[in-house]
Tab-separated table of C-alpha atoms and ligand atoms in Angstrom:
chain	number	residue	atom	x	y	z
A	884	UNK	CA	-8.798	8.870	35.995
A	885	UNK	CA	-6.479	10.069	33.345
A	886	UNK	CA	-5.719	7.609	30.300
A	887	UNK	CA	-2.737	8.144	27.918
A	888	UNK	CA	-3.349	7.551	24.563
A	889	UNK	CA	-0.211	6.768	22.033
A	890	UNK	CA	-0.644	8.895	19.136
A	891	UNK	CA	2.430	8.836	17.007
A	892	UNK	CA	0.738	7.554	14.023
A	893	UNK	CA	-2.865	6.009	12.989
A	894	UNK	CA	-6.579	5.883	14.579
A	895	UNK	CA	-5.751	7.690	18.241
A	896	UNK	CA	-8.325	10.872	17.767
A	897	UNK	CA	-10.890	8.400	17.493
A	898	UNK	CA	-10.241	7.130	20.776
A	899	UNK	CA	-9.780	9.919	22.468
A	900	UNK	CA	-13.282	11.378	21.021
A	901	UNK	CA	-14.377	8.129	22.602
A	902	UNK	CA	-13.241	8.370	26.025
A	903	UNK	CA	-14.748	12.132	25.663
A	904	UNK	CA	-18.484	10.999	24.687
A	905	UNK	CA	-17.519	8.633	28.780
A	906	UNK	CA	-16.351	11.674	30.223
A	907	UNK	CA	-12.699	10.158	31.055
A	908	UNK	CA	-10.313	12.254	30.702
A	909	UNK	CA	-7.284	11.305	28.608
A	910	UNK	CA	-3.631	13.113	26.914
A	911	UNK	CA	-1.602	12.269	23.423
A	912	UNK	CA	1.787	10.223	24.230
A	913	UNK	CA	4.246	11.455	22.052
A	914	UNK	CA	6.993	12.073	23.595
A	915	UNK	CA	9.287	10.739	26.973
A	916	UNK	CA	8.318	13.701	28.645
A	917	UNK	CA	4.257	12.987	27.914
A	918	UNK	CA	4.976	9.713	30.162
A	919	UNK	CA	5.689	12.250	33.621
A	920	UNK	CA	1.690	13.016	33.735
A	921	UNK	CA	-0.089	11.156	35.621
A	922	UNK	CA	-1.432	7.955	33.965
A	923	UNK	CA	-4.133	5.264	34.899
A	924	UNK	CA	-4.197	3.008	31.558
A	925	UNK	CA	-2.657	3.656	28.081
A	926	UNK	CA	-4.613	3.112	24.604
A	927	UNK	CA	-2.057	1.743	22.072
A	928	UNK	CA	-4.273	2.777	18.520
A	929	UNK	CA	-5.253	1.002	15.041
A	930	UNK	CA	-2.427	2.136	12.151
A	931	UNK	CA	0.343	0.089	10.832
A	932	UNK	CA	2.064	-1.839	13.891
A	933	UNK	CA	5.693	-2.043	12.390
A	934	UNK	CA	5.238	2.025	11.662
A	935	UNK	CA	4.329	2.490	15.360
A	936	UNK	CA	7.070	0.149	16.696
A	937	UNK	CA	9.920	1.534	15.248
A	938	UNK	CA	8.447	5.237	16.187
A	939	UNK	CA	8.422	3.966	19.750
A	940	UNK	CA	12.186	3.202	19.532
A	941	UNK	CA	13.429	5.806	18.059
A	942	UNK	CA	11.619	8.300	20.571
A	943	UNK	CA	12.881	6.318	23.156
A	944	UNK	CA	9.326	5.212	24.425
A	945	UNK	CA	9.791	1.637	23.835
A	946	UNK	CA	11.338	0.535	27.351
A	947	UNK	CA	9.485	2.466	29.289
A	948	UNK	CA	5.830	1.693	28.108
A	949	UNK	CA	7.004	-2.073	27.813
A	950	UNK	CA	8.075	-1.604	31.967
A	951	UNK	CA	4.631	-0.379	32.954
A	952	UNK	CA	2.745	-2.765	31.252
A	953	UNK	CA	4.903	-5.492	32.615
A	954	UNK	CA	3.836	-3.432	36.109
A	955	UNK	CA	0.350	-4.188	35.679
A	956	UNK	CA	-0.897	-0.523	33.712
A	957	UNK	CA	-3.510	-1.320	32.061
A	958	UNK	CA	-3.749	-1.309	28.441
A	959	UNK	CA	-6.275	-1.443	25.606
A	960	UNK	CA	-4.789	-2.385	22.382
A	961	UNK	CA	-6.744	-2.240	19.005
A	962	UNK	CA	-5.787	-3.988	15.890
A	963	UNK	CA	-2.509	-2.636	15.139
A	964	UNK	CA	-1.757	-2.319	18.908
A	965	UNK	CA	-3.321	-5.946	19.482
A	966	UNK	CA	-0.007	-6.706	16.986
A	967	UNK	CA	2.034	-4.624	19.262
A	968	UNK	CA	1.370	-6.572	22.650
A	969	UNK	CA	1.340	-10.013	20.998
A	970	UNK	CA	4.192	-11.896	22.000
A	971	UNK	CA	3.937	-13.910	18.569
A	972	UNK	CA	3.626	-12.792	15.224
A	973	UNK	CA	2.882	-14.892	12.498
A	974	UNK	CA	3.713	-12.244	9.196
A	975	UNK	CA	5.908	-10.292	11.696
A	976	UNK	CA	8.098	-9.880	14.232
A	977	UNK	CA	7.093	-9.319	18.101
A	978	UNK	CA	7.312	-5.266	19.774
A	979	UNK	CA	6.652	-4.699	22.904
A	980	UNK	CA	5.706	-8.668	23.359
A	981	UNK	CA	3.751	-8.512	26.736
A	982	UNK	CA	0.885	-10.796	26.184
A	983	UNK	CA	0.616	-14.253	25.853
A	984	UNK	CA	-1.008	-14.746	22.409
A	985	UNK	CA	-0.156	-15.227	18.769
A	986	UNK	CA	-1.383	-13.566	16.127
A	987	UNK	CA	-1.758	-13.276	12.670
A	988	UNK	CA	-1.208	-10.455	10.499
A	989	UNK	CA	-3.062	-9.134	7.720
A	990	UNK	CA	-4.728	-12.534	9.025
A	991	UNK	CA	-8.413	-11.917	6.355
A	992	UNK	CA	-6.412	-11.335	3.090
A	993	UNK	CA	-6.999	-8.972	1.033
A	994	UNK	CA	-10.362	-9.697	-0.581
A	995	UNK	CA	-11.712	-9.501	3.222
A	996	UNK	CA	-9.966	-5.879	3.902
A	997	UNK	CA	-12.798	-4.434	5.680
A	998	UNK	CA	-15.835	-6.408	7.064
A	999	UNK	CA	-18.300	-5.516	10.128
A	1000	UNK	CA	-19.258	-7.812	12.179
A	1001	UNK	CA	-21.763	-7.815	15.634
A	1002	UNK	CA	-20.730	-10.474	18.108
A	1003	UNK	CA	-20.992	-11.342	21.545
A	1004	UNK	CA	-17.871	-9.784	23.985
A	1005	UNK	CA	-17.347	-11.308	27.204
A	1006	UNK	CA	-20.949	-10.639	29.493
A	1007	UNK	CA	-21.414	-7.753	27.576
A	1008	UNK	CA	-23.942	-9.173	24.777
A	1009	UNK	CA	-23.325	-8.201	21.348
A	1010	UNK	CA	-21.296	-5.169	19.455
A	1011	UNK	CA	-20.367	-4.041	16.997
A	1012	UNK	CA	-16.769	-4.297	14.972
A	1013	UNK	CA	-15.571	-2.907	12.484
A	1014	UNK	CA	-12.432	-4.858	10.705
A	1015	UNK	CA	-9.887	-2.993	8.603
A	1016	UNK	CA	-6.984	-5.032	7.347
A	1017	UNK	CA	-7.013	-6.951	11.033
A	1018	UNK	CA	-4.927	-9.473	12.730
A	1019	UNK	CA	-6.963	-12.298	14.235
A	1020	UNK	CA	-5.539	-14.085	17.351
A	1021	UNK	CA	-3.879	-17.885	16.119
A	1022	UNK	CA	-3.756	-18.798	19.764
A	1023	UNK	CA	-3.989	-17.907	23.947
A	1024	UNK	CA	-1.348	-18.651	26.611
A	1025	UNK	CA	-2.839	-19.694	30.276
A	1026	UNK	CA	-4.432	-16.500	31.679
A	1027	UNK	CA	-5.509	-15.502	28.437
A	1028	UNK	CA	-9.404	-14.880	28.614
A	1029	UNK	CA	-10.979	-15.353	24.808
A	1030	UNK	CA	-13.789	-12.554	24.581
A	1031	UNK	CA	-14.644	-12.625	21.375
A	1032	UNK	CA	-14.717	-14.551	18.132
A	1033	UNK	CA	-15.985	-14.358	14.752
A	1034	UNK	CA	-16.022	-17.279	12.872
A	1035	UNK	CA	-14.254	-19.261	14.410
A	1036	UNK	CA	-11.243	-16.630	15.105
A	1037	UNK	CA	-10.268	-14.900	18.383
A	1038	UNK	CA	-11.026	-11.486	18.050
A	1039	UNK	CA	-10.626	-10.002	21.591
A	1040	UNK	CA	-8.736	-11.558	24.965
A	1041	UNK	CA	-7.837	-10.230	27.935
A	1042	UNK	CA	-4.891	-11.200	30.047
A	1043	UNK	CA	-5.093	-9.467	33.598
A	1044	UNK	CA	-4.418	-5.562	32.647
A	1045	UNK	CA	-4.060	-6.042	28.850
A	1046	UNK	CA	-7.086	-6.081	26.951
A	1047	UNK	CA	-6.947	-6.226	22.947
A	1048	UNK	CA	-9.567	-6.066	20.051
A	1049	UNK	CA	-8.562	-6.860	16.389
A	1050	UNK	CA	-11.623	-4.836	15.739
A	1051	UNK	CA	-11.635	-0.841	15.957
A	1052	UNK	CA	-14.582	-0.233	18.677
A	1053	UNK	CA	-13.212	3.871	17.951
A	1054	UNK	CA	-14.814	3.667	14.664
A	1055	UNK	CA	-18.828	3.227	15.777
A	1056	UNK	CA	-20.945	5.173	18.306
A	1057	UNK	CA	-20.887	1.856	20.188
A	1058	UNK	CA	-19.236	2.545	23.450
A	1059	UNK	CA	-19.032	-0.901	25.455
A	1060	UNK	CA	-15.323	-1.948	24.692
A	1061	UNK	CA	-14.371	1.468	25.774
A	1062	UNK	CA	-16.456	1.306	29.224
A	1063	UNK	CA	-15.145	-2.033	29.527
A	1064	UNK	CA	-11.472	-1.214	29.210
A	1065	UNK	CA	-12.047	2.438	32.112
A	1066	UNK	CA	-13.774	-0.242	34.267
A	1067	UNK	CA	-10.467	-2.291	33.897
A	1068	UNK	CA	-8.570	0.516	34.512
A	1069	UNK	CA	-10.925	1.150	37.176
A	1070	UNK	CA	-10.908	-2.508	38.886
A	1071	UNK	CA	-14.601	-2.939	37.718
A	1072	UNK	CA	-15.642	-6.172	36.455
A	1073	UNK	CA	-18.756	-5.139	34.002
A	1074	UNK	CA	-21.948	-7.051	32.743
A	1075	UNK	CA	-24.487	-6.200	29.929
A	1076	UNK	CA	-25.904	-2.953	29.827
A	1077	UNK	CA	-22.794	-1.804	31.662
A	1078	UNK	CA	-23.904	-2.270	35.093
A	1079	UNK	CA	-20.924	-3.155	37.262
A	1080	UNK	CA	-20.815	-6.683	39.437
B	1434	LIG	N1	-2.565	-4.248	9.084
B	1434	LIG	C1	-2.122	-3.371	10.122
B	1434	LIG	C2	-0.797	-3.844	10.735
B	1434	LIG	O1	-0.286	-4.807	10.350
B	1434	LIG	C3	-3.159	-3.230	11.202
B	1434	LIG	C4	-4.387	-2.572	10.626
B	1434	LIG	C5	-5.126	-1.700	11.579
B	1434	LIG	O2	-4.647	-1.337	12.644
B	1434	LIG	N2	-6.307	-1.320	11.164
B	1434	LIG	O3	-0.270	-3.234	11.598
């Protein structure tokens, strides 16, 4: 198991430190030519979405990232790359636009930057999250699973092989989004406590 992480710009040493503490191993995307190795699920990072978006057009990464998502790769996007799957953006225009949700923006204001929050996440029981200028999700196509929500707002969702967080789960020692998303990439379903079903 070998998972790419995209690390042109924002939070993507966190995740690879991460995957690490798991023992999965993983590689930088930063170039076309980082796309030949061998890859079993791709981590698009927290950072500034319309940054990231027009980096992965002008390196040319765009079209082919967008193609193996489409394929079924699975992904794990996290607050800015939640913003870069979305297919709607209210505050902002779509990117690579290969999930079914809508999202907002910037969507706490900016008196509510930063917040932490523990919730529940899917059969997993509660963790932790840690907000930083997030997007919430405004709404879910069909196939969209909701995993999360804090009050009242969709924080998490999973549709097939794209899973996205508006929280950073990189930020804590908490590591049950991450074993979530390798189980995904995996074909696992998981439960609380991280046993498999
Ligand atoms: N506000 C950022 C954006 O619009 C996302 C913030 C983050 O990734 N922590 O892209």
């Amino acid at each position: 198991m070998n998972i790419g992480i995209l690390a042109l710009q924002g939070a993507f040493v966190e995740h690879g430190e991460a995957l690490e503490k798991l023992g999965i191993q993983h590689f930088e995307i930063r170039q076309q030519r980082d796309l030949n190795r061998p890859c079993d699920g791709l981590i698009l990072p927290g950072g500034e979405s319309t940054v990231m978006g027009k980096l992965l057009r002008e390196l040319g990464l765009f079209a082919p990232l967008r193609e193996r998502i489409a394929a079924g790769l699975p992904v794990f996007g996290t607050c800015a790359g939640l913003l870069l799957l979305a297919k709607n953006i209210d505050g902002g225009g779509p990117c690579l636009a290969t999930m079914d949700i809508r999202a907002k923006r910037n969507a706490y204001g900016r008196q509510l930057g930063s917040f932490y929050a523990e919730k529940d996440f899917g059969d997993l029981g509660r963790v932790p999250m840690t907000f930083i200028r997030a997007p919430y999700i405004l709404e879910v196509g069909l196939g969209v699973e909701v995993l999360a929500e804090v009050e009242g707002k969709i924080v998490a969702a999973r549709q097939k092989n794209q899973l996205v967080t508006a929280f950073h789960p990189e930020l804590g020692e908490d590591l049950a989004v991450h074993r979530y998303f390798v189980s995904m990439a995996k074909g696992i379903r998981l439960s609380a406590g991280g046993s498999a079903q």
